[in-house]
């Protein structure tokens, strides 16, 4: 849920594919569509997600290490978020 995890929406005009979004099938997370997947657990752009203040308060040591490829990865990992925690917005990431 939003209180525990993160919200995902498509982000346009980023990466070589021009779109970064979770893939949703039957209302459930099925993977990623992104031009820079490499070995990232969360190949999403920073503009694609949010997390609640409540989650941040539960994990006061959460941080975001600077890295060109892994900024999103580091904050979401330090918050203990899993892809299954996604709350899809934008009509299941279709808009």
XYZ file of N, CA and C in Angstrom, residues 3-94:
276
model
N 1.053 3.564 2.133
C 1.641 3.833 3.445
C 2.888 3.011 3.698
N 2.987 1.866 3.092
C 4.127 0.996 3.342
C 5.156 1.000 2.222
N 4.743 1.221 1.002
C 5.659 1.046 -0.106
C 5.842 2.269 -0.949
N 5.635 2.109 -2.212
C 5.870 3.204 -3.125
C 4.820 3.229 -4.201
N 4.761 4.327 -4.878
C 3.813 4.539 -5.957
C 4.610 4.604 -7.252
N 4.132 3.952 -8.270
C 4.819 3.954 -9.554
C 3.919 4.476 -10.651
N 4.504 5.297 -11.507
C 3.824 5.817 -12.686
C 4.814 5.812 -13.841
N 4.342 5.760 -15.062
C 5.254 5.839 -16.202
C 5.942 7.206 -16.273
N 7.163 7.219 -16.779
C 7.903 8.461 -16.991
C 8.346 8.476 -18.442
N 8.009 9.543 -19.137
C 8.350 9.643 -20.553
C 9.622 10.420 -20.791
N 10.151 10.252 -22.002
C 11.331 10.976 -22.476
C 12.570 10.720 -21.632
N 12.705 9.507 -21.150
C 13.929 9.128 -20.452
C 14.394 7.791 -21.012
N 15.633 7.556 -21.000
C 16.310 6.382 -21.550
C 16.106 6.300 -23.063
N 16.809 5.397 -23.663
C 16.753 5.257 -25.120
C 15.402 4.762 -25.613
N 14.613 4.119 -24.733
C 13.286 3.640 -25.116
C 12.219 4.714 -24.996
N 12.574 5.871 -24.435
C 11.677 7.008 -24.268
C 10.557 6.778 -23.258
N 10.602 5.652 -22.528
C 9.598 5.375 -21.510
C 10.195 4.465 -20.454
N 9.935 4.775 -19.205
C 10.340 3.929 -18.090
C 9.091 3.644 -17.277
N 8.734 2.371 -17.142
C 7.497 2.032 -16.442
C 7.529 0.589 -15.956
N 6.830 0.319 -14.869
C 6.611 -1.087 -14.520
C 5.656 -1.699 -15.546
N 5.778 -2.979 -15.759
C 4.846 -3.693 -16.621
C 3.802 -4.318 -15.707
N 2.534 -4.063 -16.019
C 1.431 -4.550 -15.201
C 0.578 -5.488 -16.050
N 0.355 -6.688 -15.541
C -0.511 -7.659 -16.219
C -1.543 -8.143 -15.211
N -2.806 -7.978 -15.557
C -3.870 -8.397 -14.657
C -3.840 -7.662 -13.326
N -3.369 -6.404 -13.352
C -3.309 -5.612 -12.130
C -2.156 -5.953 -11.208
N -1.244 -6.803 -11.663
C -0.105 -7.217 -10.832
C 1.218 -6.894 -11.525
N 2.227 -6.643 -10.731
C 3.569 -6.367 -11.234
C 4.083 -7.574 -12.019
N 4.596 -7.310 -13.243
C 5.101 -8.386 -14.094
C 6.514 -8.125 -14.601
N 7.100 -6.971 -14.291
C 8.444 -6.682 -14.754
C 8.629 -5.203 -15.028
N 9.653 -4.894 -15.820
C 10.000 -3.501 -16.097
C 10.147 -3.267 -17.587
N 9.852 -2.069 -18.012
C 10.140 -1.608 -19.365
C 10.980 -0.359 -19.187
N 12.247 -0.469 -19.503
C 13.171 0.632 -19.274
C 14.393 0.414 -20.148
N 14.994 1.469 -20.609
C 16.169 1.361 -21.463
C 17.460 1.133 -20.707
N 17.405 1.081 -19.390
C 18.614 0.931 -18.585
C 18.343 -0.057 -17.451
N 17.948 -1.273 -17.794
C 17.614 -2.286 -16.791
C 18.883 -2.826 -16.142
N 19.882 -3.141 -16.907
C 21.127 -3.799 -16.477
C 20.826 -4.777 -15.353
N 21.469 -4.644 -14.215
C 21.229 -5.578 -13.108
C 20.504 -4.904 -11.942
N 19.735 -3.864 -12.241
C 19.029 -3.141 -11.187
C 17.744 -3.867 -10.789
N 17.480 -3.922 -9.503
C 16.231 -4.498 -9.000
C 15.073 -3.557 -9.299
N 15.333 -2.248 -9.292
C 14.324 -1.219 -9.553
C 14.776 -0.335 -10.708
N 14.644 -0.780 -11.941
C 15.029 0.068 -13.075
C 13.941 1.096 -13.379
N 13.822 2.072 -12.496
C 12.835 3.134 -12.652
C 13.513 4.479 -12.462
N 12.937 5.492 -13.043
C 13.425 6.845 -12.885
C 12.928 7.419 -11.559
N 13.699 8.306 -10.976
C 13.338 8.941 -9.709
C 11.967 9.619 -9.781
N 11.601 10.106 -10.942
C 10.310 10.778 -11.092
C 9.138 9.806 -11.077
N 9.410 8.508 -11.077
C 8.346 7.515 -11.197
C 7.801 7.022 -9.865
N 8.406 7.396 -8.764
C 7.933 6.814 -7.517
C 7.938 7.806 -6.369
N 7.213 7.442 -5.355
C 7.155 8.188 -4.100
C 7.001 7.178 -2.981
N 7.358 7.582 -1.796
C 7.125 6.722 -0.635
C 6.622 7.597 0.493
N 5.984 6.986 1.452
C 5.320 7.739 2.500
C 6.284 8.201 3.585
N 5.913 9.243 4.250
C 6.670 9.734 5.398
C 6.674 8.664 6.490
N 5.559 7.946 6.628
C 5.481 6.884 7.634
C 6.548 5.821 7.406
N 6.766 5.439 6.146
C 7.799 4.456 5.836
C 9.177 5.016 6.172
N 9.424 6.245 5.829
C 10.702 6.881 6.124
C 10.931 6.958 7.634
N 9.898 7.229 8.397
C 10.027 7.286 9.850
C 10.329 5.908 10.442
N 9.846 4.855 9.808
C 10.129 3.491 10.268
C 11.570 3.088 9.976
N 12.176 3.744 9.016
C 13.555 3.426 8.602
C 14.404 4.700 8.643
N 14.664 5.235 9.843
C 15.364 6.522 9.946
C 16.786 6.507 9.398
N 17.363 5.358 9.197
C 18.728 5.291 8.641
C 18.731 5.118 7.121
N 17.570 5.177 6.506
C 17.496 5.054 5.048
C 18.304 6.178 4.414
N 18.966 5.852 3.321
C 19.769 6.867 2.649
C 19.837 6.578 1.157
N 20.334 7.551 0.436
C 20.493 7.414 -0.998
C 21.944 7.721 -1.333
N 22.682 6.665 -1.596
C 24.075 6.831 -1.993
C 24.122 7.371 -3.409
N 25.000 8.324 -3.675
C 25.070 8.851 -5.021
C 25.778 7.862 -5.912
N 25.147 7.561 -7.014
C 25.710 6.715 -8.048
C 24.953 7.033 -9.323
N 25.637 7.170 -10.408
C 24.977 7.528 -11.664
C 23.883 6.533 -12.038
N 24.115 5.258 -11.808
C 23.177 4.229 -12.238
C 22.261 3.704 -11.145
N 22.582 3.945 -9.893
C 21.900 3.220 -8.823
C 21.318 4.101 -7.718
N 21.027 5.354 -7.970
C 20.465 6.219 -6.928
C 19.108 5.699 -6.451
N 18.228 5.417 -7.389
C 16.899 4.916 -7.045
C 17.020 3.584 -6.312
N 17.910 2.751 -6.803
C 18.144 1.434 -6.210
C 18.542 1.555 -4.739
N 19.424 2.469 -4.434
C 19.933 2.570 -3.066
C 18.878 3.061 -2.079
N 18.077 4.054 -2.450
C 17.065 4.539 -1.501
C 15.972 3.502 -1.308
N 15.532 2.849 -2.383
C 14.477 1.849 -2.233
C 14.966 0.632 -1.459
N 16.207 0.221 -1.671
C 16.763 -0.896 -0.909
C 16.904 -0.530 0.568
N 17.352 0.677 0.860
C 17.525 1.064 2.266
C 16.181 1.230 2.975
N 15.115 1.437 2.206
C 13.771 1.502 2.784
C 13.142 0.115 2.927
N 13.811 -0.904 2.378
C 13.301 -2.266 2.481
C 12.105 -2.542 1.591
N 12.021 -1.843 0.469
C 10.888 -1.978 -0.446
C 11.171 -3.109 -1.436
N 10.134 -3.868 -1.761
C 10.231 -4.929 -2.767
C 9.324 -4.568 -3.945
N 9.616 -5.078 -5.143
C 8.751 -4.783 -6.276
C 7.284 -5.136 -6.009
N 7.052 -6.126 -5.192
C 5.676 -6.526 -4.871
C 4.940 -5.467 -4.052
N 5.652 -4.504 -3.496
C 5.051 -3.441 -2.682
C 4.496 -2.290 -3.517
N 4.622 -2.381 -4.813
C 4.223 -1.290 -5.700
C 2.722 -1.046 -5.636
N 2.364 0.220 -5.588
C 0.976 0.639 -5.755
C 0.932 1.367 -7.086
N 0.260 0.799 -8.040
C 0.254 1.359 -9.389
C -0.700 2.535 -9.490
N -0.249 3.567 -10.175
C -1.066 4.748 -10.461
C -1.175 4.886 -11.973
N -1.807 5.952 -12.411
C -1.956 6.244 -13.844
C -2.610 5.072 -14.575
N -3.707 4.605 -14.009
C -4.484 3.502 -14.564
C -3.587 2.295 -14.913
N -3.004 1.748 -13.848
C -2.086 0.618 -13.977
C -0.934 0.904 -14.932
N -0.403 2.114 -14.830
C 0.771 2.550 -15.590
C 0.521 2.577 -17.092
N -0.707 2.828 -17.490
C -1.023 2.885 -18.919
C -1.115 4.314 -19.434
